[in-house]
PDB file of C-alpha atoms and ligand atoms in Angstrom:
ATOM      1  CA  MET A 957      -7.080 -94.840 108.362  1.00 95.00           C
ATOM      2  CA  VAL A 958      -5.704 -94.411 104.685  1.00 97.00           C
ATOM      3  CA  PHE A 959      -2.743 -96.633 103.647  1.00 97.00           C
ATOM      4  CA  LEU A 960      -0.387 -95.969 100.854  1.00 98.00           C
ATOM      5  CA  LYS A 961       0.726 -98.432  99.264  1.00 98.00           C
ATOM      6  CA  THR A 962       4.347 -98.965  98.140  1.00 98.00           C
ATOM      7  CA  ASP A 963       5.152 -99.506  94.144  1.00 98.00           C
ATOM      8  CA  GLU A 964       5.761-103.445  95.079  1.00 98.00           C
ATOM      9  CA  GLU A 965       2.486-103.596  97.023  1.00 98.00           C
ATOM     10  CA  VAL A 966       0.708-102.113  93.180  1.00 98.00           C
ATOM     11  CA  GLU A 967       2.519-103.789  91.458  1.00 98.00           C
ATOM     12  CA  LEU A 968       0.386-107.044  93.389  1.00 98.00           C
ATOM     13  CA  LEU A 969      -2.897-105.407  94.021  1.00 98.00           C
ATOM     14  CA  ARG A 970      -2.430-104.947  89.742  1.00 99.00           C
ATOM     15  CA  ALA A 971      -1.782-108.870  89.436  1.00 98.00           C
ATOM     16  CA  ALA A 972      -4.579-109.234  91.555  1.00 99.00           C
ATOM     17  CA  ASN A 973      -6.715-107.366  89.432  1.00 99.00           C
ATOM     18  CA  ARG A 974      -5.354-109.112  86.234  1.00 98.00           C
ATOM     19  CA  LEU A 975      -6.881-112.473  87.508  1.00 99.00           C
ATOM     20  CA  LEU A 976      -9.958-110.479  87.989  1.00 99.00           C
ATOM     21  CA  GLY A 977     -10.352-109.302  85.203  1.00 99.00           C
ATOM     22  CA  MET A 978      -9.418-112.961  82.964  1.00 99.00           C
ATOM     23  CA  ALA A 979     -12.065-114.330  85.016  1.00 99.00           C
ATOM     24  CA  TYR A 980     -14.455-112.095  83.872  1.00 99.00           C
ATOM     25  CA  GLY A 981     -13.726-112.905  80.515  1.00 99.00           C
ATOM     26  CA  GLU A 982     -14.253-116.640  80.871  1.00 99.00           C
ATOM     27  CA  VAL A 983     -17.489-115.064  82.077  1.00 99.00           C
ATOM     28  CA  ALA A 984     -18.117-112.957  79.364  1.00 99.00           C
ATOM     29  CA  LYS A 985     -18.252-115.848  77.152  1.00 98.00           C
ATOM     30  CA  ALA A 986     -20.932-117.443  78.601  1.00 98.00           C
ATOM     31  CA  ILE A 987     -23.596-114.679  78.863  1.00 98.00           C
ATOM     32  CA  VAL A 988     -25.748-115.883  76.091  1.00 98.00           C
ATOM     33  CA  PRO A 989     -29.366-115.849  76.749  1.00 98.00           C
ATOM     34  CA  GLY A 990     -30.681-119.332  78.617  1.00 98.00           C
ATOM     35  CA  VAL A 991     -27.886-118.887  81.412  1.00 99.00           C
ATOM     36  CA  THR A 992     -28.224-119.040  84.812  1.00 99.00           C
ATOM     37  CA  THR A 993     -26.072-117.002  87.045  1.00 99.00           C
ATOM     38  CA  TRP A 994     -25.321-119.771  88.960  1.00 99.00           C
ATOM     39  CA  GLU A 995     -22.985-120.910  86.243  1.00 99.00           C
ATOM     40  CA  LEU A 996     -21.444-117.371  85.697  1.00 99.00           C
ATOM     41  CA  ASP A 997     -20.677-117.620  89.429  1.00 99.00           C
ATOM     42  CA  LYS A 998     -19.251-121.873  89.204  1.00 99.00           C
ATOM     43  CA  ILE A 999     -17.181-120.454  86.221  1.00 99.00           C
ATOM     44  CA  ALA A1000     -15.585-117.178  88.434  1.00 99.00           C
ATOM     45  CA  HIS A1001     -15.255-119.528  91.240  1.00 99.00           C
ATOM     46  CA  ASP A1002     -13.115-122.364  89.613  1.00 99.00           C
ATOM     47  CA  PHE A1003     -11.054-120.277  87.135  1.00 99.00           C
ATOM     48  CA  ILE A1004     -10.070-117.870  90.447  1.00 99.00           C
ATOM     49  CA  CYS A1005      -8.973-121.122  92.313  1.00 99.00           C
ATOM     50  CA  ASP A1006      -7.475-122.804  89.539  1.00 98.00           C
ATOM     51  CA  HIS A1007      -4.889-119.567  89.097  1.00 98.00           C
ATOM     52  CA  GLY A1008      -4.283-119.704  93.127  1.00 98.00           C
ATOM     53  CA  GLY A1009      -6.579-116.523  93.988  1.00 98.00           C
ATOM     54  CA  ILE A1010      -9.335-116.789  96.723  1.00 98.00           C
ATOM     55  CA  PRO A1011     -12.637-115.920  95.649  1.00 98.00           C
ATOM     56  CA  SER A1012     -13.275-113.578  98.505  1.00 98.00           C
ATOM     57  CA  CYS A1013     -16.392-112.396  98.196  1.00 98.00           C
ATOM     58  CA  LEU A1014     -17.155-115.981  99.093  1.00 98.00           C
ATOM     59  CA  GLY A1015     -17.900-115.893 103.145  1.00 98.00           C
ATOM     60  CA  TYR A1016     -17.619-112.387 103.480  1.00 98.00           C
ATOM     61  CA  GLU A1017     -20.333-111.237 106.295  1.00 98.00           C
ATOM     62  CA  GLY A1018     -21.994-114.287 105.023  1.00 98.00           C
ATOM     63  CA  TYR A1019     -22.186-113.967 101.485  1.00 98.00           C
ATOM     64  CA  PRO A1020     -22.725-116.729  99.900  1.00 98.00           C
ATOM     65  CA  ALA A1021     -21.153-116.910  96.501  1.00 98.00           C
ATOM     66  CA  THR A1022     -17.994-115.658  94.206  1.00 99.00           C
ATOM     67  CA  LEU A1023     -19.757-113.065  92.070  1.00 99.00           C
ATOM     68  CA  CYS A1024     -22.434-110.605  92.766  1.00 99.00           C
ATOM     69  CA  THR A1025     -24.542-110.842  89.797  1.00 99.00           C
ATOM     70  CA  SER A1026     -27.346-108.492  89.683  1.00 99.00           C
ATOM     71  CA  VAL A1027     -29.948-108.710  86.628  1.00 99.00           C
ATOM     72  CA  ASN A1028     -31.772-105.386  84.923  1.00 99.00           C
ATOM     73  CA  GLU A1029     -33.775-103.547  88.210  1.00 98.00           C
ATOM     74  CA  GLN A1030     -31.127-105.014  90.459  1.00 98.00           C
ATOM     75  CA  VAL A1031     -28.197-102.590  91.481  1.00 98.00           C
ATOM     76  CA  VAL A1032     -26.089-104.445  93.394  1.00 98.00           C
ATOM     77  CA  HIS A1033     -25.264-107.880  95.482  1.00 98.00           C
ATOM     78  CA  GLY A1034     -27.638-109.948  93.133  1.00 98.00           C
ATOM     79  CA  ILE A1035     -26.571-113.473  94.173  1.00 98.00           C
ATOM     80  CA  PRO A1036     -26.336-116.180  91.818  1.00 99.00           C
ATOM     81  CA  SER A1037     -28.904-118.795  91.535  1.00 98.00           C
ATOM     82  CA  LYS A1038     -30.126-121.579  89.397  1.00 98.00           C
ATOM     83  CA  ASP A1039     -32.964-119.649  89.075  1.00 98.00           C
ATOM     84  CA  VAL A1040     -32.315-116.487  87.737  1.00 98.00           C
ATOM     85  CA  VAL A1041     -32.175-117.459  83.849  1.00 99.00           C
ATOM     86  CA  LEU A1042     -30.720-114.745  81.898  1.00 99.00           C
ATOM     87  CA  LYS A1043     -32.793-114.116  79.097  1.00 98.00           C
ATOM     88  CA  ASP A1044     -32.664-111.705  75.398  1.00 98.00           C
ATOM     89  CA  GLY A1045     -32.725-107.456  76.806  1.00 98.00           C
ATOM     90  CA  ASP A1046     -31.241-107.956  80.148  1.00 99.00           C
ATOM     91  CA  ILE A1047     -28.435-106.048  81.489  1.00 99.00           C
ATOM     92  CA  VAL A1048     -26.493-108.515  84.348  1.00 99.00           C
ATOM     93  CA  SER A1049     -23.939-106.629  86.562  1.00 99.00           C
ATOM     94  CA  VAL A1050     -21.201-108.734  87.554  1.00 99.00           C
ATOM     95  CA  ASP A1051     -18.584-107.462  90.511  1.00 99.00           C
ATOM     96  CA  GLY A1052     -16.617-109.923  92.745  1.00 98.00           C
ATOM     97  CA  CYS A1053     -13.131-109.657  94.754  1.00 98.00           C
ATOM     98  CA  VAL A1054      -9.992-111.833  94.338  1.00 98.00           C
ATOM     99  CA  LEU A1055      -7.359-112.472  97.063  1.00 98.00           C
ATOM    100  CA  LEU A1056      -3.947-112.688  95.646  1.00 98.00           C
ATOM    101  CA  ASN A1057      -0.409-112.472  97.556  1.00 98.00           C
ATOM    102  CA  GLY A1058      -2.025-111.106 100.372  1.00 98.00           C
ATOM    103  CA  PHE A1059      -4.011-108.372  98.330  1.00 98.00           C
ATOM    104  CA  HIS A1060      -8.387-107.734  97.204  1.00 98.00           C
ATOM    105  CA  ALA A1061      -8.569-106.973  93.196  1.00 98.00           C
ATOM    106  CA  ASP A1062     -12.577-105.617  93.053  1.00 98.00           C
ATOM    107  CA  SER A1063     -13.779-104.449  89.529  1.00 98.00           C
ATOM    108  CA  ALA A1064     -17.345-104.684  88.383  1.00 99.00           C
ATOM    109  CA  TYR A1065     -19.344-104.696  84.764  1.00 99.00           C
ATOM    110  CA  THR A1066     -22.406-104.472  83.228  1.00 99.00           C
ATOM    111  CA  PHE A1067     -23.085-106.532  80.619  1.00 98.00           C
ATOM    112  CA  PRO A1068     -25.692-106.858  77.702  1.00 98.00           C
ATOM    113  CA  VAL A1069     -27.446-110.156  76.967  1.00 98.00           C
ATOM    114  CA  GLY A1070     -28.215-110.500  73.616  1.00 98.00           C
ATOM    115  CA  GLU A1071     -29.747-107.334  72.001  1.00 98.00           C
ATOM    116  CA  VAL A1072     -29.998-104.581  74.444  1.00 98.00           C
ATOM    117  CA  SER A1073     -32.770-101.648  73.971  1.00 98.00           C
ATOM    118  CA  GLU A1074     -31.386 -98.428  73.410  1.00 98.00           C
ATOM    119  CA  ASP A1075     -31.883 -96.508  76.694  1.00 98.00           C
ATOM    120  CA  VAL A1076     -30.378 -99.141  78.506  1.00 98.00           C
ATOM    121  CA  LEU A1077     -27.729 -99.120  76.519  1.00 98.00           C
ATOM    122  CA  LYS A1078     -27.309 -95.404  76.788  1.00 98.00           C
ATOM    123  CA  LEU A1079     -27.434 -95.805  80.482  1.00 99.00           C
ATOM    124  CA  MET A1080     -24.273 -98.060  80.310  1.00 98.00           C
ATOM    125  CA  ARG A1081     -22.357 -96.386  78.851  1.00 98.00           C
ATOM    126  CA  THR A1082     -22.960 -93.047  80.918  1.00 99.00           C
ATOM    127  CA  THR A1083     -22.401 -95.253  83.710  1.00 99.00           C
ATOM    128  CA  LYS A1084     -18.677 -96.344  82.202  1.00 98.00           C
ATOM    129  CA  GLU A1085     -18.022 -92.828  81.301  1.00 99.00           C
ATOM    130  CA  CYS A1086     -18.907 -91.934  84.728  1.00 99.00           C
ATOM    131  CA  LEU A1087     -16.295 -94.525  86.115  1.00 99.00           C
ATOM    132  CA  MET A1088     -13.645 -93.338  83.761  1.00 98.00           C
ATOM    133  CA  LEU A1089     -14.543 -89.479  84.869  1.00 98.00           C
ATOM    134  CA  GLY A1090     -14.022 -90.304  88.443  1.00 98.00           C
ATOM    135  CA  VAL A1091     -10.764 -92.083  87.772  1.00 99.00           C
ATOM    136  CA  GLU A1092      -9.802 -89.440  85.866  1.00 98.00           C
ATOM    137  CA  GLN A1093      -9.870 -87.187  88.914  1.00 98.00           C
ATOM    138  CA  ALA A1094      -8.042 -89.443  90.970  1.00 98.00           C
ATOM    139  CA  VAL A1095      -4.890 -87.845  90.667  1.00 98.00           C
ATOM    140  CA  THR A1096      -2.191 -86.401  93.086  1.00 98.00           C
ATOM    141  CA  GLY A1097      -3.692 -83.236  95.002  1.00 98.00           C
ATOM    142  CA  HIS A1098      -7.238 -83.616  93.764  1.00 98.00           C
ATOM    143  CA  ARG A1099      -9.228 -84.124  96.559  1.00 98.00           C
ATOM    144  CA  LEU A1100     -12.091 -87.121  97.055  1.00 98.00           C
ATOM    145  CA  GLY A1101     -15.125 -84.964  96.180  1.00 98.00           C
ATOM    146  CA  ASP A1102     -13.808 -84.374  93.059  1.00 98.00           C
ATOM    147  CA  ILE A1103     -14.481 -87.957  92.178  1.00 98.00           C
ATOM    148  CA  SER A1104     -17.552 -88.134  93.818  1.00 98.00           C
ATOM    149  CA  TYR A1105     -18.687 -84.716  91.717  1.00 98.00           C
ATOM    150  CA  ALA A1106     -17.384 -85.835  88.213  1.00 98.00           C
ATOM    151  CA  ILE A1107     -19.348 -89.433  88.708  1.00 99.00           C
ATOM    152  CA  GLN A1108     -22.588 -87.545  90.076  1.00 98.00           C
ATOM    153  CA  SER A1109     -22.850 -84.617  87.748  1.00 98.00           C
ATOM    154  CA  HIS A1110     -22.494 -86.444  84.598  1.00 99.00           C
ATOM    155  CA  ALA A1111     -24.899 -88.737  85.864  1.00 98.00           C
ATOM    156  CA  GLU A1112     -27.562 -86.574  86.640  1.00 98.00           C
ATOM    157  CA  GLY A1113     -26.212 -84.699  83.713  1.00 98.00           C
ATOM    158  CA  ALA A1114     -27.985 -87.441  81.740  1.00 98.00           C
ATOM    159  CA  LYS A1115     -30.703 -87.719  83.929  1.00 98.00           C
ATOM    160  CA  TYR A1116     -29.829 -90.742  85.655  1.00 99.00           C
ATOM    161  CA  ASN A1117     -29.611 -90.883  89.691  1.00 98.00           C
ATOM    162  CA  VAL A1118     -26.505 -92.458  91.529  1.00 98.00           C
ATOM    163  CA  VAL A1119     -26.933 -94.320  94.174  1.00 97.00           C
ATOM    164  CA  ARG A1120     -26.511 -93.174  98.370  1.00 98.00           C
ATOM    165  CA  GLU A1121     -26.095 -96.313 100.087  1.00 98.00           C
ATOM    166  CA  PHE A1122     -23.161 -98.071  98.152  1.00 98.00           C
ATOM    167  CA  VAL A1123     -19.709 -96.677  97.720  1.00 98.00           C
ATOM    168  CA  GLY A1124     -16.236 -97.128  96.436  1.00 98.00           C
ATOM    169  CA  HIS A1125     -13.694 -97.788  99.056  1.00 98.00           C
ATOM    170  CA  GLY A1126      -9.984 -97.731  99.741  1.00 98.00           C
ATOM    171  CA  ILE A1127      -8.553-101.054  98.725  1.00 98.00           C
ATOM    172  CA  GLY A1128      -5.277-103.471  99.919  1.00 98.00           C
ATOM    173  CA  ARG A1129      -4.928-106.056 102.079  1.00 98.00           C
ATOM    174  CA  GLU A1130      -8.529-105.455 103.169  1.00 98.00           C
ATOM    175  CA  MET A1131     -11.140-106.040 100.545  1.00 98.00           C
ATOM    176  CA  HIS A1132     -12.864-102.468 102.425  1.00 98.00           C
ATOM    177  CA  GLU A1133     -10.282 -99.486 103.684  1.00 98.00           C
ATOM    178  CA  ASP A1134     -10.836 -95.835 104.332  1.00 98.00           C
ATOM    179  CA  PRO A1135     -11.463 -93.584 102.178  1.00 98.00           C
ATOM    180  CA  GLU A1136     -15.396 -94.086 101.330  1.00 98.00           C
ATOM    181  CA  VAL A1137     -15.799 -92.712  98.044  1.00 98.00           C
ATOM    182  CA  CYS A1138     -19.131 -91.754  97.078  1.00 98.00           C
ATOM    183  CA  ASN A1139     -21.201 -91.609  93.958  1.00 98.00           C
ATOM    184  CA  TYR A1140     -22.016 -88.211  94.498  1.00 98.00           C
ATOM    185  CA  GLY A1141     -20.469 -85.326  96.104  1.00 98.00           C
ATOM    186  CA  ARG A1142     -19.433 -81.387  95.885  1.00 98.00           C
ATOM    187  CA  ARG A1143     -15.879 -80.561  93.987  1.00 98.00           C
ATOM    188  CA  GLY A1144     -12.953 -79.460  96.833  1.00 98.00           C
ATOM    189  CA  ASN A1145     -14.502 -81.770  99.470  1.00 98.00           C
ATOM    190  CA  GLY A1146     -12.768 -84.753 101.769  1.00 98.00           C
ATOM    191  CA  ILE A1147      -9.269 -85.231 101.585  1.00 98.00           C
ATOM    192  CA  VAL A1148      -6.656 -85.120  99.264  1.00 98.00           C
ATOM    193  CA  LEU A1149      -5.217 -87.742  97.882  1.00 98.00           C
ATOM    194  CA  LYS A1150      -2.210 -89.097  98.097  1.00 98.00           C
ATOM    195  CA  SER A1151       0.456 -90.912  95.395  1.00 98.00           C
ATOM    196  CA  GLY A1152      -0.409 -94.421  96.883  1.00 98.00           C
ATOM    197  CA  MET A1153      -3.612 -94.262  97.534  1.00 98.00           C
ATOM    198  CA  THR A1154      -5.456 -97.652  95.947  1.00 99.00           C
ATOM    199  CA  LEU A1155      -8.892 -96.536  95.657  1.00 99.00           C
ATOM    200  CA  ALA A1156     -12.032 -99.117  94.158  1.00 99.00           C
ATOM    201  CA  ILE A1157     -14.125 -96.409  91.800  1.00 99.00           C
ATOM    202  CA  GLU A1158     -17.867 -97.712  91.393  1.00 98.00           C
ATOM    203  CA  PRO A1159     -20.633 -95.175  90.318  1.00 98.00           C
ATOM    204  CA  MET A1160     -24.064 -97.246  90.022  1.00 98.00           C
ATOM    205  CA  VAL A1161     -26.332 -95.275  88.022  1.00 98.00           C
ATOM    206  CA  MET A1162     -29.838 -95.494  87.875  1.00 98.00           C
ATOM    207  CA  MET A1163     -32.145 -95.126  85.072  1.00 98.00           C
ATOM    208  CA  GLY A1164     -35.169 -94.347  87.742  1.00 98.00           C
ATOM    209  CA  ARG A1165     -34.965 -93.202  91.034  1.00 98.00           C
ATOM    210  CA  ARG A1166     -32.397 -93.288  93.703  1.00 98.00           C
ATOM    211  CA  ASN A1167     -34.212 -95.646  95.827  1.00 98.00           C
ATOM    212  CA  VAL A1168     -32.967 -98.766  96.763  1.00 98.00           C
ATOM    213  CA  ILE A1169     -34.806-101.647  98.540  1.00 98.00           C
ATOM    214  CA  ILE A1170     -32.948-104.873 100.473  1.00 98.00           C
ATOM    215  CA  GLU A1171     -34.313-107.999  98.828  1.00 98.00           C
ATOM    216  CA  ASP A1172     -35.771-110.699 101.430  1.00 98.00           C
ATOM    217  CA  ASP A1173     -32.266-112.561 101.235  1.00 98.00           C
ATOM    218  CA  GLY A1174     -30.636-109.804 102.826  1.00 98.00           C
ATOM    219  CA  TRP A1175     -28.413-108.989 100.323  1.00 98.00           C
ATOM    220  CA  THR A1176     -29.910-107.953  96.396  1.00 98.00           C
ATOM    221  CA  ALA A1177     -30.564-104.427  96.411  1.00 98.00           C
ATOM    222  CA  ARG A1178     -32.957-103.571  93.839  1.00 98.00           C
ATOM    223  CA  ALA A1179     -34.417-100.316  92.545  1.00 98.00           C
ATOM    224  CA  ALA A1180     -37.332 -99.697  94.408  1.00 98.00           C
ATOM    225  CA  ASP A1181     -39.418 -98.610  90.934  1.00 98.00           C
ATOM    226  CA  ARG A1182     -37.872-100.944  89.621  1.00 98.00           C
ATOM    227  CA  LYS A1183     -35.918 -99.199  86.476  1.00 98.00           C
ATOM    228  CA  PRO A1184     -32.783-100.577  85.449  1.00 99.00           C
ATOM    229  CA  ALA A1185     -29.141-100.033  87.066  1.00 99.00           C
ATOM    230  CA  ALA A1186     -25.873-100.163  85.605  1.00 99.00           C
ATOM    231  CA  HIS A1187     -22.578-100.475  87.801  1.00 99.00           C
ATOM    232  CA  TYR A1188     -19.011-100.358  86.249  1.00 99.00           C
ATOM    233  CA  GLU A1189     -15.989-100.751  88.755  1.00 99.00           C
ATOM    234  CA  TYR A1190     -12.102-100.487  89.040  1.00 99.00           C
ATOM    235  CA  SER A1191      -9.560-100.607  91.744  1.00 99.00           C
ATOM    236  CA  VAL A1192      -6.969 -97.527  90.865  1.00 99.00           C
ATOM    237  CA  CYS A1193      -3.985 -96.429  92.252  1.00 99.00           C
ATOM    238  CA  VAL A1194      -3.840 -92.643  92.825  1.00 99.00           C
ATOM    239  CA  ARG A1195      -0.473 -91.062  90.503  1.00 98.00           C
ATOM    240  CA  ASN A1196       0.908 -87.749  89.740  1.00 98.00           C
ATOM    241  CA  GLY A1197      -0.756 -86.634  86.507  1.00 97.00           C
ATOM    242  CA  LYS A1198      -2.784 -89.175  85.606  1.00 98.00           C
ATOM    243  CA  ALA A1199      -4.649 -92.741  87.644  1.00 98.00           C
ATOM    244  CA  ASP A1200      -2.861 -95.913  87.071  1.00 98.00           C
ATOM    245  CA  ILE A1201      -5.956 -98.425  86.575  1.00 99.00           C
ATOM    246  CA  LEU A1202      -4.971-101.460  87.860  1.00 99.00           C
ATOM    247  CA  SER A1203      -8.170-103.524  87.135  1.00 99.00           C
ATOM    248  CA  THR A1204      -8.865-105.024  83.287  1.00 98.00           C
ATOM    249  CA  PHE A1205     -11.580-105.250  80.751  1.00 99.00           C
ATOM    250  CA  ASP A1206      -9.174-105.915  77.991  1.00 98.00           C
ATOM    251  CA  TYR A1207     -10.146-109.607  78.418  1.00 98.00           C
ATOM    252  CA  ILE A1208     -13.881-108.885  78.494  1.00 99.00           C
ATOM    253  CA  LYS A1209     -13.261-106.845  75.438  1.00 98.00           C
ATOM    254  CA  GLU A1210     -11.788-109.453  73.453  1.00 98.00           C
ATOM    255  CA  VAL A1211     -15.593-111.338  74.118  1.00 98.00           C
ATOM    256  CA  LEU A1212     -17.536-108.871  73.198  1.00 98.00           C
ATOM    257  CA  LYS A1213     -16.165-107.208  70.483  1.00 98.00           C
ATOM    258  CA  GLU A1214     -18.338-104.400  68.861  1.00 97.00           C
ATOM    259  CA  ARG A1215     -20.641-105.135  71.703  1.00 97.00           C
ATOM    260  CA  PHE A1216     -18.203-104.011  74.569  1.00 98.00           C
ATOM    261  CA  ILE A1217     -19.060-100.546  76.205  1.00 95.00           C
TER     262      ILE A1217
HETATM  263  N1  MF3 B2673     -16.992-106.177  95.169  1.00 56.50           N
HETATM  264  C1  MF3 B2673     -18.038-105.813  95.945  1.00 56.50           C
HETATM  265  C2  MF3 B2673     -17.329-104.298  96.591  1.00 56.50           C
HETATM  266  O1  MF3 B2673     -17.278-103.202  95.391  1.00 56.50           O
HETATM  267  C3  MF3 B2673     -18.070-106.069  97.108  1.00 56.50           C
HETATM  268  C4  MF3 B2673     -19.545-107.207  97.472  1.00 56.50           C
HETATM  269  S1  MF3 B2673     -20.062-106.973  99.016  1.00 56.50           S
HETATM  270  C5  MF3 B2673     -19.951-108.889  98.983  1.00 56.50           C
HETATM  271  O2  MF3 B2673     -17.197-103.828  97.560  1.00 56.50           O
HETATM  272  F1  MF3 B2673     -20.164-109.183 100.239  1.00 56.50           F
HETATM  273  F2  MF3 B2673     -20.518-109.698  98.063  1.00 56.50           F
HETATM  274  F3  MF3 B2673     -18.264-109.573  99.202  1.00 56.50           F
HETATM  275 CO1   CO B2674     -15.870-102.527  95.347  1.00 56.50          CO
END
């Protein structure tokens, strides 16, 4: 069942997403060679709690942290750890959720650590473009498959691949609501989008083959061929004419400046 949100509910979602975006700004300041993903998780956890939010990934189906921190060939759901020290040239995808006033925020951003190679930067840029092209399709009267197609065709046009095992989703009072938002699909397929639908759109793009394996920790999904992957995610509200982006990367942008993608 797809829940349409009232304007008041959409504003609560926006407020939750602003808090998550601010937490990512704090995380961005700390992303330098030598930091551990555990430290990033602690920063996000404390910032969210200090501002009245609940880090809603923590404890979700037993997930042990506030953030997912997925490094290089890790695609999603990397578990923050004191043993994972970021080094120059790495990329780290940061994904987390905040529950505030009864609504969940969800967004993700892939950060460079120090100087990243040009081919990895291109993967990041293309993945961010996939996100924006998907978001552009989230307008009243379009179909779900229009979002999926926009993402898949842009990624594959750049000779990359999209993951099949993980998808975007509706979002609201629950972190994961209907519908599933696949990163692959056909134009004109799927449900018709209605004003007030709120969706987490989250392309995960692989430089190599699309196959992923789950590590022994039961969570971390990594590229089977160990090539890098990138992941950007916005929560959006479907509207007439133009999608309303509820998440923000503005606080990340303030920190990364010219390194912002
Ligand atoms: N933020 C993720 C998503 O996009 C959720 C991560 S799963 C969790 O759906 F277990 F870590 F919460
Ligand atoms: Co999500």
